[in-house]
Amino acid sequence: QALGGSLGWMAPELCQKTAIPPRASADVFSFGCLMYFVIMKQGPFCTRTRTEIITAHRAKRRLPLVWSIDGLSLIGKALAEQCMDPLPLVRPTMREIMRVLDTWPQKLGVSNLTAPSLLTPHGTTLNGEGCEDSLLNWKAGMQILCSGTADMLSTRTRRSREFTSPTEPKHFLPGTGLRTLMTQLSPGLSLEEEGEEEDAAPGGDVEMLVYPRGFETPFQSMSRSLANMACHWNFKLPKTSCCTFHAAMDLVPDIYKEIYTWCCMDVIGNMEQCRSCGNMNVVDLKECQLCLRSFEAANREAKKK
């Protein structure tokens, strides 16, 4: 069930001209709006007009939010804004959110409301003075957040898909239900303006694309795909890491060295390319795994151009 049906609580992908069926990630966006409401005591877009909200959502552009400077806002801001990311694939899952929320009462020192020492998700200690009102409000807010999360866990499931090669073990691709708790990667970037196939330079050797009928995948799409996969791993977190995302990125070079020694393979499966972001997708999917754009709608727009 969606947490909110009004425009001020609706996920951006549900406001597109091409209708997209609601998924669990849409509830995550609404849940982020609820977190903002609990912390700030007002809706995230209450000062915005309908036109401003719709325009920003259709452009996949983040609307700036106003936060206070108390300890509760400093701790809740990162998770709430990740939930409200314009790109569904970047949002965390409800299970990931629940794991984070379960640690907050201890970090906030809710049992002792006399100016506790606050610990941010990155391990930074903040001065708790002046946060008593926020902490009192937090006890009531946590009941709302946790009960809402439990409802989502009971009604939503996640799925994943995989492809195999004749010579190598199975390699898993993230499904549309898998979301990540990751650092924001160019949230205002519109990949629909990129990806036009360039004419080959006359003379000299012409480099062949892996999928000749398509266009070269933009660097931003490749970066986001790699980061998304890395954030699905469960690994030992070094004490010196600034965050989970960059700790995962530190593993990539060693993994690359191992993968590079594998046998050569030219074909990894029957693939189809998204005309919106340039990502390659398994053909039995009806939408892009990176931008969640419908293949059918993207192909129609490409033919019109």
Short mmCIF file of C-alpha atoms in Angstrom, two decimals:
data_model
loop_
_atom_site.label_atom_id
_atom_site.label_comp_id
_atom_site.label_asym_id
_atom_site.label_seq_id
_atom_site.Cartn_x
_atom_site.Cartn_y
_atom_site.Cartn_z
CA GLN A 1 0.00 0.00 0.00
CA ALA A 2 1.20 3.51 -0.77
CA LEU A 3 1.75 5.80 2.21
CA GLY A 4 0.34 8.83 0.43
CA GLY A 5 -1.60 9.46 -2.76
CA SER A 6 -1.49 13.25 -2.96
CA LEU A 7 1.03 15.01 -5.18
CA GLY A 8 3.09 16.23 -2.23
CA TRP A 9 3.82 12.63 -1.19
CA MET A 10 3.94 10.92 -4.59
CA ALA A 11 7.11 9.42 -6.09
CA PRO A 12 8.47 11.17 -9.24
CA GLU A 13 8.14 8.07 -11.43
CA LEU A 14 4.37 8.10 -10.84
CA CYS A 15 4.13 11.64 -12.23
CA GLN A 16 5.66 10.85 -15.62
CA LYS A 17 3.66 11.25 -18.83
CA THR A 18 4.14 7.54 -19.49
CA ALA A 19 2.36 5.67 -16.71
CA ILE A 20 4.60 3.38 -14.64
CA PRO A 21 3.06 0.80 -12.27
CA PRO A 22 3.87 1.65 -8.62
CA ARG A 23 6.62 -0.41 -7.06
CA ALA A 24 8.09 -0.73 -3.59
CA SER A 25 10.52 2.10 -4.36
CA ALA A 26 7.58 4.48 -4.73
CA ASP A 27 6.56 3.67 -1.16
CA VAL A 28 10.14 4.36 -0.08
CA PHE A 29 9.86 7.87 -1.54
CA SER A 30 6.60 8.46 0.35
CA PHE A 31 8.25 7.07 3.47
CA GLY A 32 11.05 9.64 3.09
CA CYS A 33 8.37 12.35 2.93
CA LEU A 34 6.91 10.94 6.15
CA MET A 35 10.34 11.04 7.82
CA TYR A 36 10.65 14.69 6.83
CA PHE A 37 7.18 15.37 8.25
CA VAL A 38 8.05 13.70 11.59
CA ILE A 39 11.31 15.65 11.90
CA MET A 40 10.23 19.05 10.55
CA LYS A 41 6.49 18.90 11.42
CA GLN A 42 5.50 19.92 7.88
CA GLY A 43 5.35 18.29 4.44
CA PRO A 44 8.53 18.41 2.33
CA PHE A 45 6.87 20.29 -0.56
CA CYS A 46 4.25 22.29 1.34
CA THR A 47 5.67 25.58 0.02
CA ARG A 48 5.79 24.38 -3.62
CA THR A 49 3.09 24.75 -6.24
CA ARG A 50 1.71 21.76 -8.15
CA THR A 51 3.43 23.00 -11.31
CA GLU A 52 6.82 23.20 -9.58
CA ILE A 53 6.48 19.68 -8.18
CA ILE A 54 5.33 18.10 -11.45
CA THR A 55 8.00 19.88 -13.51
CA ALA A 56 10.79 18.77 -11.16
CA HIS A 57 9.52 15.19 -10.93
CA ARG A 58 9.24 14.77 -14.70
CA ALA A 59 12.75 16.16 -15.15
CA LYS A 60 14.02 13.76 -12.44
CA ARG A 61 15.33 16.80 -10.59
CA ARG A 62 15.60 16.99 -6.82
CA LEU A 63 13.70 19.80 -5.10
CA PRO A 64 15.81 21.40 -2.33
CA LEU A 65 14.51 20.75 1.19
CA VAL A 66 14.72 23.06 4.19
CA TRP A 67 16.17 21.46 7.34
CA SER A 68 16.67 22.77 10.87
CA ILE A 69 20.07 22.56 12.58
CA ASP A 70 19.13 20.46 15.63
CA GLY A 71 20.61 17.03 16.30
CA LEU A 72 17.60 15.07 15.06
CA SER A 73 17.66 16.77 11.67
CA LEU A 74 21.40 16.25 11.33
CA ILE A 75 20.96 12.52 11.90
CA GLY A 76 17.75 11.98 9.92
CA LYS A 77 18.55 14.19 6.93
CA ALA A 78 20.82 11.74 5.08
CA LEU A 79 18.41 8.79 5.21
CA ALA A 80 15.33 10.89 4.38
CA GLU A 81 16.98 12.47 1.33
CA GLN A 82 18.19 9.06 0.12
CA CYS A 83 14.61 7.79 0.34
CA MET A 84 13.44 10.83 -1.66
CA ASP A 85 15.98 10.47 -4.46
CA PRO A 86 14.41 11.17 -7.91
CA LEU A 87 15.91 7.92 -9.26
CA PRO A 88 14.12 4.82 -7.89
CA LEU A 89 17.19 2.61 -8.26
CA VAL A 90 19.17 4.78 -5.84
CA ARG A 91 16.65 4.57 -3.00
CA PRO A 92 17.18 2.08 -0.15
CA THR A 93 14.89 -0.87 0.48
CA MET A 94 12.46 -0.88 3.39
CA ARG A 95 14.54 -3.59 5.09
CA GLU A 96 17.64 -1.42 4.82
CA ILE A 97 15.70 1.51 6.25
CA MET A 98 14.46 -0.61 9.16
CA ARG A 99 17.99 -1.71 10.02
CA VAL A 100 19.09 1.93 10.14
CA LEU A 101 16.08 3.05 12.19
CA ASP A 102 16.65 0.27 14.73
CA THR A 103 20.05 1.78 15.60
CA TRP A 104 18.88 5.36 16.04
CA PRO A 105 17.27 5.25 19.51
CA GLN A 106 20.56 4.06 21.02
CA LYS A 107 22.59 6.60 19.04
CA LEU A 108 20.25 9.40 20.07
CA GLY A 109 20.24 8.39 23.72
CA VAL A 110 16.44 8.47 23.92
CA SER A 111 16.45 6.90 27.38
CA ASN A 112 18.35 9.90 28.71
CA LEU A 113 16.91 13.18 27.44
CA THR A 114 19.33 15.41 29.31
CA ALA A 115 21.55 16.73 26.53
CA PRO A 116 22.90 13.38 25.25
CA SER A 117 25.86 13.04 22.91
CA LEU A 118 24.54 12.41 19.40
CA LEU A 119 26.26 10.07 16.97
CA THR A 120 25.74 10.56 13.24
CA PRO A 121 25.59 7.61 10.79
CA HIS A 122 29.21 8.41 9.83
CA GLY A 123 30.43 8.19 13.44
CA THR A 124 30.73 11.93 14.05
CA THR A 125 29.75 12.99 17.58
CA LEU A 126 27.49 16.04 17.88
CA ASN A 127 26.64 18.18 20.88
CA GLY A 128 23.17 17.21 22.12
CA GLU A 129 22.43 20.45 23.96
CA GLY A 130 19.17 22.07 22.90
CA CYS A 131 17.84 18.85 21.34
CA GLU A 132 15.50 17.86 24.18
CA ASP A 133 12.33 18.90 22.30
CA SER A 134 13.43 17.03 19.18
CA LEU A 135 14.21 13.91 21.20
CA LEU A 136 10.80 13.97 22.89
CA ASN A 137 9.20 14.27 19.46
CA TRP A 138 11.46 11.47 18.25
CA LYS A 139 9.88 8.90 20.61
CA ALA A 140 6.46 9.46 19.02
CA GLY A 141 7.93 9.72 15.54
CA MET A 142 9.78 6.41 15.85
CA GLN A 143 6.50 4.61 16.53
CA ILE A 144 5.05 6.01 13.29
CA LEU A 145 8.15 5.20 11.24
CA CYS A 146 8.63 1.67 12.57
CA SER A 147 4.95 0.73 12.23
CA GLY A 148 4.95 2.03 8.66
CA THR A 149 8.11 0.06 7.88
CA ALA A 150 6.61 -3.14 9.28
CA ASP A 151 3.58 -2.72 7.00
CA MET A 152 5.83 -2.30 3.97
CA LEU A 153 7.84 -5.42 4.85
CA SER A 154 4.67 -7.51 5.08
CA THR A 155 3.25 -6.40 1.73
CA ARG A 156 6.31 -5.95 -0.50
CA THR A 157 8.76 -8.48 -1.92
CA ARG A 158 11.99 -8.03 -3.80
CA ARG A 159 13.10 -9.94 -6.84
CA SER A 160 16.37 -10.36 -8.69
CA ARG A 161 17.32 -11.66 -12.12
CA GLU A 162 20.45 -13.33 -13.40
CA PHE A 163 22.20 -14.24 -16.60
CA THR A 164 24.71 -17.00 -17.22
CA SER A 165 27.51 -17.58 -19.70
CA PRO A 166 28.59 -20.95 -21.13
CA THR A 167 32.11 -20.70 -19.66
CA GLU A 168 31.70 -18.80 -16.41
CA PRO A 169 29.75 -19.06 -13.13
CA LYS A 170 26.49 -17.17 -12.66
CA HIS A 171 26.64 -13.38 -12.46
CA PHE A 172 23.72 -11.54 -10.92
CA LEU A 173 22.11 -8.37 -12.18
CA PRO A 174 20.16 -6.18 -9.77
CA GLY A 175 16.40 -6.38 -10.34
CA THR A 176 14.07 -3.41 -10.27
CA GLY A 177 13.15 -4.24 -6.67
CA LEU A 178 16.74 -3.96 -5.41
CA ARG A 179 17.56 -0.53 -4.07
CA THR A 180 20.74 0.84 -2.48
CA LEU A 181 21.75 3.05 0.38
CA MET A 182 24.42 4.97 -1.51
CA THR A 183 25.96 8.39 -1.92
CA GLN A 184 24.02 10.63 -4.32
CA LEU A 185 25.43 10.43 -7.87
CA SER A 186 24.61 13.49 -9.97
CA PRO A 187 20.90 13.64 -8.98
CA GLY A 188 20.20 16.47 -11.40
CA LEU A 189 21.67 14.72 -14.42
CA SER A 190 19.34 13.95 -17.30
CA LEU A 191 20.65 11.10 -19.40
CA GLU A 192 17.89 11.38 -21.95
CA GLU A 193 19.76 14.23 -23.62
CA GLU A 194 22.83 12.03 -24.05
CA GLY A 195 23.47 8.80 -25.88
CA GLU A 196 23.02 9.94 -29.47
CA GLU A 197 25.16 7.80 -31.73
CA GLU A 198 28.10 9.75 -33.16
CA ASP A 199 29.35 9.33 -36.71
CA ALA A 200 32.62 7.45 -37.00
CA ALA A 201 35.64 9.55 -37.80
CA PRO A 202 36.74 9.16 -41.41
CA GLY A 203 39.88 7.14 -41.96
CA GLY A 204 41.75 4.94 -39.49
CA ASP A 205 40.38 2.06 -37.46
CA VAL A 206 36.74 2.25 -36.40
CA GLU A 207 35.99 0.90 -32.92
CA MET A 208 33.05 -1.49 -32.89
CA LEU A 209 30.37 -1.28 -30.20
CA VAL A 210 29.52 -4.44 -28.24
CA TYR A 211 25.94 -3.96 -29.37
CA PRO A 212 26.38 -2.41 -32.88
CA ARG A 213 22.71 -1.54 -33.38
CA GLY A 214 22.70 0.71 -30.31
CA PHE A 215 24.71 3.69 -29.09
CA GLU A 216 27.59 4.03 -26.65
CA THR A 217 26.45 3.88 -23.01
CA PRO A 218 27.14 7.25 -21.31
CA PHE A 219 29.89 7.25 -18.70
CA GLN A 220 27.42 8.44 -16.05
CA SER A 221 25.24 5.36 -16.62
CA MET A 222 28.22 3.02 -16.36
CA SER A 223 29.35 4.70 -13.13
CA ARG A 224 25.91 4.47 -11.58
CA SER A 225 25.49 0.79 -12.60
CA LEU A 226 28.83 -0.18 -11.04
CA ALA A 227 28.13 1.76 -7.85
CA ASN A 228 24.68 0.20 -7.56
CA MET A 229 26.04 -3.34 -7.83
CA ALA A 230 28.82 -2.67 -5.32
CA CYS A 231 26.34 -1.40 -2.75
CA HIS A 232 24.51 -4.75 -2.77
CA TRP A 233 27.47 -6.49 -1.13
CA ASN A 234 27.65 -7.45 2.54
CA PHE A 235 31.25 -7.10 3.66
CA LYS A 236 33.35 -6.23 6.69
CA LEU A 237 33.34 -2.47 7.18
CA PRO A 238 36.80 -1.05 8.03
CA LYS A 239 36.84 1.24 11.06
CA THR A 240 38.67 3.88 9.02
CA SER A 241 35.98 4.11 6.30
CA CYS A 242 34.04 7.35 6.01
CA CYS A 243 30.87 5.54 4.85
CA THR A 244 29.57 2.22 3.53
CA PHE A 245 29.51 3.42 -0.08
CA HIS A 246 33.19 4.39 -0.25
CA ALA A 247 34.15 1.23 1.65
CA ALA A 248 32.47 -0.78 -1.13
CA MET A 249 34.30 1.26 -3.75
CA ASP A 250 37.62 0.39 -2.06
CA LEU A 251 36.93 -3.28 -2.89
CA VAL A 252 36.45 -2.68 -6.62
CA PRO A 253 40.18 -2.61 -7.63
CA ASP A 254 40.91 -5.99 -5.99
CA ILE A 255 37.79 -7.52 -7.53
CA TYR A 256 38.81 -6.17 -10.94
CA LYS A 257 42.23 -7.85 -10.67
CA GLU A 258 40.53 -11.20 -9.99
CA ILE A 259 37.88 -10.88 -12.70
CA TYR A 260 40.45 -9.84 -15.30
CA THR A 261 42.09 -13.29 -15.05
CA TRP A 262 38.89 -15.08 -16.11
CA CYS A 263 38.52 -16.67 -19.55
CA CYS A 264 37.55 -14.44 -22.46
CA MET A 265 33.87 -14.29 -23.40
CA ASP A 266 32.22 -12.18 -26.06
CA VAL A 267 28.55 -12.88 -25.39
CA ILE A 268 26.98 -12.54 -21.95
CA GLY A 269 23.41 -13.20 -23.00
CA ASN A 270 20.61 -11.85 -25.16
CA MET A 271 20.60 -8.13 -24.41
CA GLU A 272 18.55 -5.06 -25.21
CA GLN A 273 19.59 -1.41 -24.79
CA CYS A 274 17.61 1.30 -23.01
CA ARG A 275 17.13 4.31 -25.31
CA SER A 276 16.82 6.58 -22.29
CA CYS A 277 20.04 5.99 -20.30
CA GLY A 278 21.99 3.60 -22.57
CA ASN A 279 22.12 0.73 -20.06
CA MET A 280 22.12 -2.84 -21.41
CA ASN A 281 19.29 -5.04 -20.10
CA VAL A 282 18.19 -8.65 -20.33
CA VAL A 283 15.50 -8.83 -23.00
CA ASP A 284 12.84 -10.50 -20.85
CA LEU A 285 12.51 -7.32 -18.77
CA LYS A 286 9.90 -4.75 -19.76
CA GLU A 287 11.72 -1.79 -18.25
CA CYS A 288 15.28 -0.58 -17.71
CA GLN A 289 16.93 -1.80 -14.51
CA LEU A 290 18.80 1.49 -14.06
CA CYS A 291 16.28 4.25 -14.82
CA LEU A 292 13.07 2.10 -14.73
CA ARG A 293 12.02 3.53 -18.10
CA SER A 294 9.65 1.39 -20.14
CA PHE A 295 11.38 -0.06 -23.23
CA GLU A 296 8.24 0.29 -25.28
CA ALA A 297 7.78 3.97 -24.40
CA ALA A 298 11.46 4.79 -24.94
CA ASN A 299 11.46 3.10 -28.35
CA ARG A 300 8.34 5.03 -29.42
CA GLU A 301 9.98 8.33 -28.48
CA ALA A 302 13.17 7.34 -30.31
CA LYS A 303 11.21 6.61 -33.50
CA LYS A 304 9.46 9.99 -33.30
CA LYS A 305 12.85 11.73 -33.18
#
